[in-house]
Amino acid sequence: MLLLAAWAPGRERVALTDATIAATFAAFANPAPREADIRREQSTGPRSDLLELPAPPHPFGLSVPEDDPDLQALVRRRRDAQLQQAVYEAYLQTRGGELDDVRNALTRAIDAAGLGTPTSAWLTAAAVDIAAGNIYVVSGPAMHDVGLQLPPHGPT
């Protein structure tokens, strides 16, 4: 049929060629539903959604799974939550202030929490964020455990 359309003279040739190509591709545009799609639509279980809200906060990292064989995970999570709380206290006192003042407030808050002095590089990174008016995020779970929301990503 395509050969006849190609050899027809004048406008009819163009129209017939276009109609033949459109009919050919139309057959492939609406294929029959696949078996996997039918099974997915019939599923009654909950769908996994990446945009689901996180679990409610737990004070100082008590939401470590019970089946976790690593007991140090609870200790690390609690320490991160305490460190995040100290960062938040320094943030409330000195946000947008001078870098030296922020470092001093951060060091005092960490010492008051009994966590020991972190490295100079870490203190500088956290102080720069706080001096710029942003909260330093120790980790997402730590922010969640303290009861804070993660700041938005990208420009606002």
mmCIF file with all atom_site columns, C-alpha atoms in Angstrom:
data_model
loop_
_atom_site.group_PDB
_atom_site.id
_atom_site.type_symbol
_atom_site.label_atom_id
_atom_site.label_alt_id
_atom_site.label_comp_id
_atom_site.label_asym_id
_atom_site.label_entity_id
_atom_site.label_seq_id
_atom_site.pdbx_PDB_ins_code
_atom_site.Cartn_x
_atom_site.Cartn_y
_atom_site.Cartn_z
_atom_site.occupancy
_atom_site.B_iso_or_equiv
_atom_site.pdbx_formal_charge
_atom_site.auth_seq_id
_atom_site.auth_comp_id
_atom_site.auth_asym_id
_atom_site.auth_atom_id
_atom_site.pdbx_PDB_model_num
ATOM 1   C CA . MET A 1 1   ? 0.000  0.000  0.000  1.00 0.00 ? 1   MET A CA 1
ATOM 2   C CA . LEU A 1 2   ? 2.913  2.313  0.808  1.00 0.00 ? 2   LEU A CA 1
ATOM 3   C CA . LEU A 1 3   ? 4.367  1.653  -2.657 1.00 0.00 ? 3   LEU A CA 1
ATOM 4   C CA . LEU A 1 4   ? 1.104  2.639  -4.342 1.00 0.00 ? 4   LEU A CA 1
ATOM 5   C CA . ALA A 1 5   ? 0.948  5.810  -2.250 1.00 0.00 ? 5   ALA A CA 1
ATOM 6   C CA . ALA A 1 6   ? 4.520  6.715  -3.162 1.00 0.00 ? 6   ALA A CA 1
ATOM 7   C CA . TRP A 1 7   ? 3.905  6.297  -6.907 1.00 0.00 ? 7   TRP A CA 1
ATOM 8   C CA . ALA A 1 8   ? 0.549  8.123  -7.081 1.00 0.00 ? 8   ALA A CA 1
ATOM 9   C CA . PRO A 1 9   ? 0.811  11.523 -8.841 1.00 0.00 ? 9   PRO A CA 1
ATOM 10  C CA . GLY A 1 10  ? 0.226  14.951 -7.243 1.00 0.00 ? 10  GLY A CA 1
ATOM 11  C CA . ARG A 1 11  ? -1.365 15.800 -3.942 1.00 0.00 ? 11  ARG A CA 1
ATOM 12  C CA . GLU A 1 12  ? -3.012 12.446 -3.633 1.00 0.00 ? 12  GLU A CA 1
ATOM 13  C CA . ARG A 1 13  ? 0.419  10.871 -3.283 1.00 0.00 ? 13  ARG A CA 1
ATOM 14  C CA . VAL A 1 14  ? 1.316  13.052 -0.294 1.00 0.00 ? 14  VAL A CA 1
ATOM 15  C CA . ALA A 1 15  ? -2.057 12.590 1.403  1.00 0.00 ? 15  ALA A CA 1
ATOM 16  C CA . LEU A 1 16  ? -2.081 8.843  0.823  1.00 0.00 ? 16  LEU A CA 1
ATOM 17  C CA . THR A 1 17  ? 1.515  8.487  2.076  1.00 0.00 ? 17  THR A CA 1
ATOM 18  C CA . ASP A 1 18  ? 0.714  10.486 5.223  1.00 0.00 ? 18  ASP A CA 1
ATOM 19  C CA . ALA A 1 19  ? -2.410 8.432  5.872  1.00 0.00 ? 19  ALA A CA 1
ATOM 20  C CA . THR A 1 20  ? -0.527 5.163  5.450  1.00 0.00 ? 20  THR A CA 1
ATOM 21  C CA . ILE A 1 21  ? 2.280  6.199  7.798  1.00 0.00 ? 21  ILE A CA 1
ATOM 22  C CA . ALA A 1 22  ? -0.212 7.503  10.380 1.00 0.00 ? 22  ALA A CA 1
ATOM 23  C CA . ALA A 1 23  ? -2.168 4.240  10.260 1.00 0.00 ? 23  ALA A CA 1
ATOM 24  C CA . THR A 1 24  ? 1.029  2.230  10.638 1.00 0.00 ? 24  THR A CA 1
ATOM 25  C CA . PHE A 1 25  ? 2.189  4.155  13.697 1.00 0.00 ? 25  PHE A CA 1
ATOM 26  C CA . ALA A 1 26  ? -1.286 4.275  15.233 1.00 0.00 ? 26  ALA A CA 1
ATOM 27  C CA . ALA A 1 27  ? -1.176 0.513  15.606 1.00 0.00 ? 27  ALA A CA 1
ATOM 28  C CA . PHE A 1 28  ? 1.916  0.842  17.824 1.00 0.00 ? 28  PHE A CA 1
ATOM 29  C CA . ALA A 1 29  ? 0.734  3.864  19.846 1.00 0.00 ? 29  ALA A CA 1
ATOM 30  C CA . ASN A 1 30  ? -1.925 1.970  21.836 1.00 0.00 ? 30  ASN A CA 1
ATOM 31  C CA . PRO A 1 31  ? -0.578 -1.487 22.580 1.00 0.00 ? 31  PRO A CA 1
ATOM 32  C CA . ALA A 1 32  ? -2.620 -3.870 24.667 1.00 0.00 ? 32  ALA A CA 1
ATOM 33  C CA . PRO A 1 33  ? -1.997 -3.483 28.420 1.00 0.00 ? 33  PRO A CA 1
ATOM 34  C CA . ARG A 1 34  ? 0.867  -5.582 29.640 1.00 0.00 ? 34  ARG A CA 1
ATOM 35  C CA . GLU A 1 35  ? 0.394  -8.223 32.274 1.00 0.00 ? 35  GLU A CA 1
ATOM 36  C CA . ALA A 1 36  ? 2.602  -6.357 34.785 1.00 0.00 ? 36  ALA A CA 1
ATOM 37  C CA . ASP A 1 37  ? 0.479  -3.194 34.438 1.00 0.00 ? 37  ASP A CA 1
ATOM 38  C CA . ILE A 1 38  ? -2.715 -5.162 35.040 1.00 0.00 ? 38  ILE A CA 1
ATOM 39  C CA . ARG A 1 39  ? -1.236 -6.806 38.152 1.00 0.00 ? 39  ARG A CA 1
ATOM 40  C CA . ARG A 1 40  ? -0.043 -3.441 39.503 1.00 0.00 ? 40  ARG A CA 1
ATOM 41  C CA . GLU A 1 41  ? -3.511 -1.899 39.106 1.00 0.00 ? 41  GLU A CA 1
ATOM 42  C CA . GLN A 1 42  ? -5.158 -4.862 40.847 1.00 0.00 ? 42  GLN A CA 1
ATOM 43  C CA . SER A 1 43  ? -2.795 -4.750 43.831 1.00 0.00 ? 43  SER A CA 1
ATOM 44  C CA . THR A 1 44  ? -4.562 -3.899 47.095 1.00 0.00 ? 44  THR A CA 1
ATOM 45  C CA . GLY A 1 45  ? -1.412 -3.404 49.184 1.00 0.00 ? 45  GLY A CA 1
ATOM 46  C CA . PRO A 1 46  ? 0.017  0.017  49.960 1.00 0.00 ? 46  PRO A CA 1
ATOM 47  C CA . ARG A 1 47  ? 2.179  1.566  47.272 1.00 0.00 ? 47  ARG A CA 1
ATOM 48  C CA . SER A 1 48  ? 5.664  2.702  48.154 1.00 0.00 ? 48  SER A CA 1
ATOM 49  C CA . ASP A 1 49  ? 5.882  6.449  47.682 1.00 0.00 ? 49  ASP A CA 1
ATOM 50  C CA . LEU A 1 50  ? 9.163  8.323  47.891 1.00 0.00 ? 50  LEU A CA 1
ATOM 51  C CA . LEU A 1 51  ? 7.376  11.459 49.013 1.00 0.00 ? 51  LEU A CA 1
ATOM 52  C CA . GLU A 1 52  ? 5.802  9.973  52.139 1.00 0.00 ? 52  GLU A CA 1
ATOM 53  C CA . LEU A 1 53  ? 6.221  11.906 55.358 1.00 0.00 ? 53  LEU A CA 1
ATOM 54  C CA . PRO A 1 54  ? 8.849  10.605 57.783 1.00 0.00 ? 54  PRO A CA 1
ATOM 55  C CA . ALA A 1 55  ? 7.935  8.917  61.036 1.00 0.00 ? 55  ALA A CA 1
ATOM 56  C CA . PRO A 1 56  ? 7.157  11.211 63.986 1.00 0.00 ? 56  PRO A CA 1
ATOM 57  C CA . PRO A 1 57  ? 10.188 12.420 65.954 1.00 0.00 ? 57  PRO A CA 1
ATOM 58  C CA . HIS A 1 58  ? 11.600 10.431 68.821 1.00 0.00 ? 58  HIS A CA 1
ATOM 59  C CA . PRO A 1 59  ? 13.546 12.117 71.620 1.00 0.00 ? 59  PRO A CA 1
ATOM 60  C CA . PHE A 1 60  ? 17.276 11.661 71.184 1.00 0.00 ? 60  PHE A CA 1
ATOM 61  C CA . GLY A 1 61  ? 17.267 8.820  68.714 1.00 0.00 ? 61  GLY A CA 1
ATOM 62  C CA . LEU A 1 62  ? 15.041 6.223  70.293 1.00 0.00 ? 62  LEU A CA 1
ATOM 63  C CA . SER A 1 63  ? 13.724 5.148  66.899 1.00 0.00 ? 63  SER A CA 1
ATOM 64  C CA . VAL A 1 64  ? 16.533 2.720  66.064 1.00 0.00 ? 64  VAL A CA 1
ATOM 65  C CA . PRO A 1 65  ? 15.004 -0.538 64.788 1.00 0.00 ? 65  PRO A CA 1
ATOM 66  C CA . GLU A 1 66  ? 14.795 -3.288 67.388 1.00 0.00 ? 66  GLU A CA 1
ATOM 67  C CA . ASP A 1 67  ? 16.222 -5.887 65.027 1.00 0.00 ? 67  ASP A CA 1
ATOM 68  C CA . ASP A 1 68  ? 19.424 -3.855 64.502 1.00 0.00 ? 68  ASP A CA 1
ATOM 69  C CA . PRO A 1 69  ? 22.267 -6.024 65.816 1.00 0.00 ? 69  PRO A CA 1
ATOM 70  C CA . ASP A 1 70  ? 24.597 -3.020 66.045 1.00 0.00 ? 70  ASP A CA 1
ATOM 71  C CA . LEU A 1 71  ? 24.087 -1.604 69.530 1.00 0.00 ? 71  LEU A CA 1
ATOM 72  C CA . GLN A 1 72  ? 26.437 1.248  68.704 1.00 0.00 ? 72  GLN A CA 1
ATOM 73  C CA . ALA A 1 73  ? 23.839 2.627  66.271 1.00 0.00 ? 73  ALA A CA 1
ATOM 74  C CA . LEU A 1 74  ? 21.702 3.782  69.193 1.00 0.00 ? 74  LEU A CA 1
ATOM 75  C CA . VAL A 1 75  ? 24.706 5.428  70.852 1.00 0.00 ? 75  VAL A CA 1
ATOM 76  C CA . ARG A 1 76  ? 25.696 7.209  67.611 1.00 0.00 ? 76  ARG A CA 1
ATOM 77  C CA . ARG A 1 77  ? 22.157 8.350  66.975 1.00 0.00 ? 77  ARG A CA 1
ATOM 78  C CA . ARG A 1 78  ? 21.781 9.728  70.500 1.00 0.00 ? 78  ARG A CA 1
ATOM 79  C CA . ARG A 1 79  ? 25.115 11.535 70.220 1.00 0.00 ? 79  ARG A CA 1
ATOM 80  C CA . ASP A 1 80  ? 24.109 13.036 66.862 1.00 0.00 ? 80  ASP A CA 1
ATOM 81  C CA . ALA A 1 81  ? 20.814 14.219 68.357 1.00 0.00 ? 81  ALA A CA 1
ATOM 82  C CA . GLN A 1 82  ? 22.617 15.807 71.317 1.00 0.00 ? 82  GLN A CA 1
ATOM 83  C CA . LEU A 1 83  ? 25.092 17.451 68.950 1.00 0.00 ? 83  LEU A CA 1
ATOM 84  C CA . GLN A 1 84  ? 22.217 18.739 66.803 1.00 0.00 ? 84  GLN A CA 1
ATOM 85  C CA . GLN A 1 85  ? 20.551 20.161 69.927 1.00 0.00 ? 85  GLN A CA 1
ATOM 86  C CA . ALA A 1 86  ? 23.796 21.972 70.837 1.00 0.00 ? 86  ALA A CA 1
ATOM 87  C CA . VAL A 1 87  ? 24.081 23.344 67.286 1.00 0.00 ? 87  VAL A CA 1
ATOM 88  C CA . TYR A 1 88  ? 20.476 24.540 67.472 1.00 0.00 ? 88  TYR A CA 1
ATOM 89  C CA . GLU A 1 89  ? 21.101 26.336 70.766 1.00 0.00 ? 89  GLU A CA 1
ATOM 90  C CA . ALA A 1 90  ? 24.145 28.109 69.300 1.00 0.00 ? 90  ALA A CA 1
ATOM 91  C CA . TYR A 1 91  ? 22.093 28.923 66.198 1.00 0.00 ? 91  TYR A CA 1
ATOM 92  C CA . LEU A 1 92  ? 19.364 30.568 68.273 1.00 0.00 ? 92  LEU A CA 1
ATOM 93  C CA . GLN A 1 93  ? 21.917 32.657 70.193 1.00 0.00 ? 93  GLN A CA 1
ATOM 94  C CA . THR A 1 94  ? 24.176 33.835 67.383 1.00 0.00 ? 94  THR A CA 1
ATOM 95  C CA . ARG A 1 95  ? 22.628 33.311 63.932 1.00 0.00 ? 95  ARG A CA 1
ATOM 96  C CA . GLY A 1 96  ? 23.948 35.841 61.487 1.00 0.00 ? 96  GLY A CA 1
ATOM 97  C CA . GLY A 1 97  ? 26.648 36.978 63.936 1.00 0.00 ? 97  GLY A CA 1
ATOM 98  C CA . GLU A 1 98  ? 30.416 37.178 63.692 1.00 0.00 ? 98  GLU A CA 1
ATOM 99  C CA . LEU A 1 99  ? 32.260 33.943 62.962 1.00 0.00 ? 99  LEU A CA 1
ATOM 100 C CA . ASP A 1 100 ? 34.347 34.042 66.166 1.00 0.00 ? 100 ASP A CA 1
ATOM 101 C CA . ASP A 1 101 ? 31.257 34.649 68.315 1.00 0.00 ? 101 ASP A CA 1
ATOM 102 C CA . VAL A 1 102 ? 29.462 31.760 66.640 1.00 0.00 ? 102 VAL A CA 1
ATOM 103 C CA . ARG A 1 103 ? 32.461 29.424 67.151 1.00 0.00 ? 103 ARG A CA 1
ATOM 104 C CA . ASN A 1 104 ? 32.628 30.355 70.834 1.00 0.00 ? 104 ASN A CA 1
ATOM 105 C CA . ALA A 1 105 ? 28.881 29.858 71.356 1.00 0.00 ? 105 ALA A CA 1
ATOM 106 C CA . LEU A 1 106 ? 29.033 26.552 69.508 1.00 0.00 ? 106 LEU A CA 1
ATOM 107 C CA . THR A 1 107 ? 31.975 25.354 71.599 1.00 0.00 ? 107 THR A CA 1
ATOM 108 C CA . ARG A 1 108 ? 30.184 26.368 74.828 1.00 0.00 ? 108 ARG A CA 1
ATOM 109 C CA . ALA A 1 109 ? 26.967 24.590 73.805 1.00 0.00 ? 109 ALA A CA 1
ATOM 110 C CA . ILE A 1 110 ? 28.845 21.403 72.868 1.00 0.00 ? 110 ILE A CA 1
ATOM 111 C CA . ASP A 1 111 ? 30.829 21.468 76.110 1.00 0.00 ? 111 ASP A CA 1
ATOM 112 C CA . ALA A 1 112 ? 27.632 22.037 78.108 1.00 0.00 ? 112 ALA A CA 1
ATOM 113 C CA . ALA A 1 113 ? 26.144 18.934 76.481 1.00 0.00 ? 113 ALA A CA 1
ATOM 114 C CA . GLY A 1 114 ? 29.219 16.968 77.579 1.00 0.00 ? 114 GLY A CA 1
ATOM 115 C CA . LEU A 1 115 ? 30.117 15.860 74.063 1.00 0.00 ? 115 LEU A CA 1
ATOM 116 C CA . GLY A 1 116 ? 33.771 16.906 73.961 1.00 0.00 ? 116 GLY A CA 1
ATOM 117 C CA . THR A 1 117 ? 35.299 19.364 71.550 1.00 0.00 ? 117 THR A CA 1
ATOM 118 C CA . PRO A 1 118 ? 34.903 18.433 67.864 1.00 0.00 ? 118 PRO A CA 1
ATOM 119 C CA . THR A 1 119 ? 37.598 19.033 65.264 1.00 0.00 ? 119 THR A CA 1
ATOM 120 C CA . SER A 1 120 ? 38.478 22.540 64.193 1.00 0.00 ? 120 SER A CA 1
ATOM 121 C CA . ALA A 1 121 ? 37.343 21.877 60.625 1.00 0.00 ? 121 ALA A CA 1
ATOM 122 C CA . TRP A 1 122 ? 33.922 20.723 61.826 1.00 0.00 ? 122 TRP A CA 1
ATOM 123 C CA . LEU A 1 123 ? 33.565 23.737 64.148 1.00 0.00 ? 123 LEU A CA 1
ATOM 124 C CA . THR A 1 124 ? 34.454 26.086 61.301 1.00 0.00 ? 124 THR A CA 1
ATOM 125 C CA . ALA A 1 125 ? 31.976 24.447 58.904 1.00 0.00 ? 125 ALA A CA 1
ATOM 126 C CA . ALA A 1 126 ? 29.147 24.622 61.434 1.00 0.00 ? 126 ALA A CA 1
ATOM 127 C CA . ALA A 1 127 ? 30.053 28.193 62.451 1.00 0.00 ? 127 ALA A CA 1
ATOM 128 C CA . VAL A 1 128 ? 30.128 29.392 58.836 1.00 0.00 ? 128 VAL A CA 1
ATOM 129 C CA . ASP A 1 129 ? 26.611 28.043 58.270 1.00 0.00 ? 129 ASP A CA 1
ATOM 130 C CA . ILE A 1 130 ? 25.278 29.633 61.447 1.00 0.00 ? 130 ILE A CA 1
ATOM 131 C CA . ALA A 1 131 ? 27.027 32.959 60.721 1.00 0.00 ? 131 ALA A CA 1
ATOM 132 C CA . ALA A 1 132 ? 25.341 32.936 57.306 1.00 0.00 ? 132 ALA A CA 1
ATOM 133 C CA . GLY A 1 133 ? 21.966 32.569 59.047 1.00 0.00 ? 133 GLY A CA 1
ATOM 134 C CA . ASN A 1 134 ? 21.497 28.863 58.283 1.00 0.00 ? 134 ASN A CA 1
ATOM 135 C CA . ILE A 1 135 ? 21.317 25.972 60.707 1.00 0.00 ? 135 ILE A CA 1
ATOM 136 C CA . TYR A 1 136 ? 24.045 23.352 60.407 1.00 0.00 ? 136 TYR A CA 1
ATOM 137 C CA . VAL A 1 137 ? 22.514 19.892 59.862 1.00 0.00 ? 137 VAL A CA 1
ATOM 138 C CA . VAL A 1 138 ? 24.385 17.112 61.674 1.00 0.00 ? 138 VAL A CA 1
ATOM 139 C CA . SER A 1 139 ? 22.159 14.515 60.003 1.00 0.00 ? 139 SER A CA 1
ATOM 140 C CA . GLY A 1 140 ? 18.566 14.196 58.849 1.00 0.00 ? 140 GLY A CA 1
ATOM 141 C CA . PRO A 1 141 ? 17.634 11.732 61.614 1.00 0.00 ? 141 PRO A CA 1
ATOM 142 C CA . ALA A 1 142 ? 19.270 13.985 64.229 1.00 0.00 ? 142 ALA A CA 1
ATOM 143 C CA . MET A 1 143 ? 17.204 16.960 63.052 1.00 0.00 ? 143 MET A CA 1
ATOM 144 C CA . HIS A 1 144 ? 14.131 14.764 63.179 1.00 0.00 ? 144 HIS A CA 1
ATOM 145 C CA . ASP A 1 145 ? 14.938 13.432 66.659 1.00 0.00 ? 145 ASP A CA 1
ATOM 146 C CA . VAL A 1 146 ? 15.386 16.943 68.041 1.00 0.00 ? 146 VAL A CA 1
ATOM 147 C CA . GLY A 1 147 ? 12.041 17.924 66.516 1.00 0.00 ? 147 GLY A CA 1
ATOM 148 C CA . LEU A 1 148 ? 13.326 20.263 63.807 1.00 0.00 ? 148 LEU A CA 1
ATOM 149 C CA . GLN A 1 149 ? 12.459 20.256 60.132 1.00 0.00 ? 149 GLN A CA 1
ATOM 150 C CA . LEU A 1 150 ? 15.150 19.968 57.511 1.00 0.00 ? 150 LEU A CA 1
ATOM 151 C CA . PRO A 1 151 ? 15.738 23.234 55.666 1.00 0.00 ? 151 PRO A CA 1
ATOM 152 C CA . PRO A 1 152 ? 14.611 23.328 52.023 1.00 0.00 ? 152 PRO A CA 1
ATOM 153 C CA . HIS A 1 153 ? 17.124 22.324 49.367 1.00 0.00 ? 153 HIS A CA 1
ATOM 154 C CA . GLY A 1 154 ? 18.062 24.756 46.658 1.00 0.00 ? 154 GLY A CA 1
ATOM 155 C CA . PRO A 1 155 ? 17.114 28.409 46.253 1.00 0.00 ? 155 PRO A CA 1
ATOM 156 C CA . THR A 1 156 ? 13.910 29.577 47.893 1.00 0.00 ? 156 THR A CA 1
#
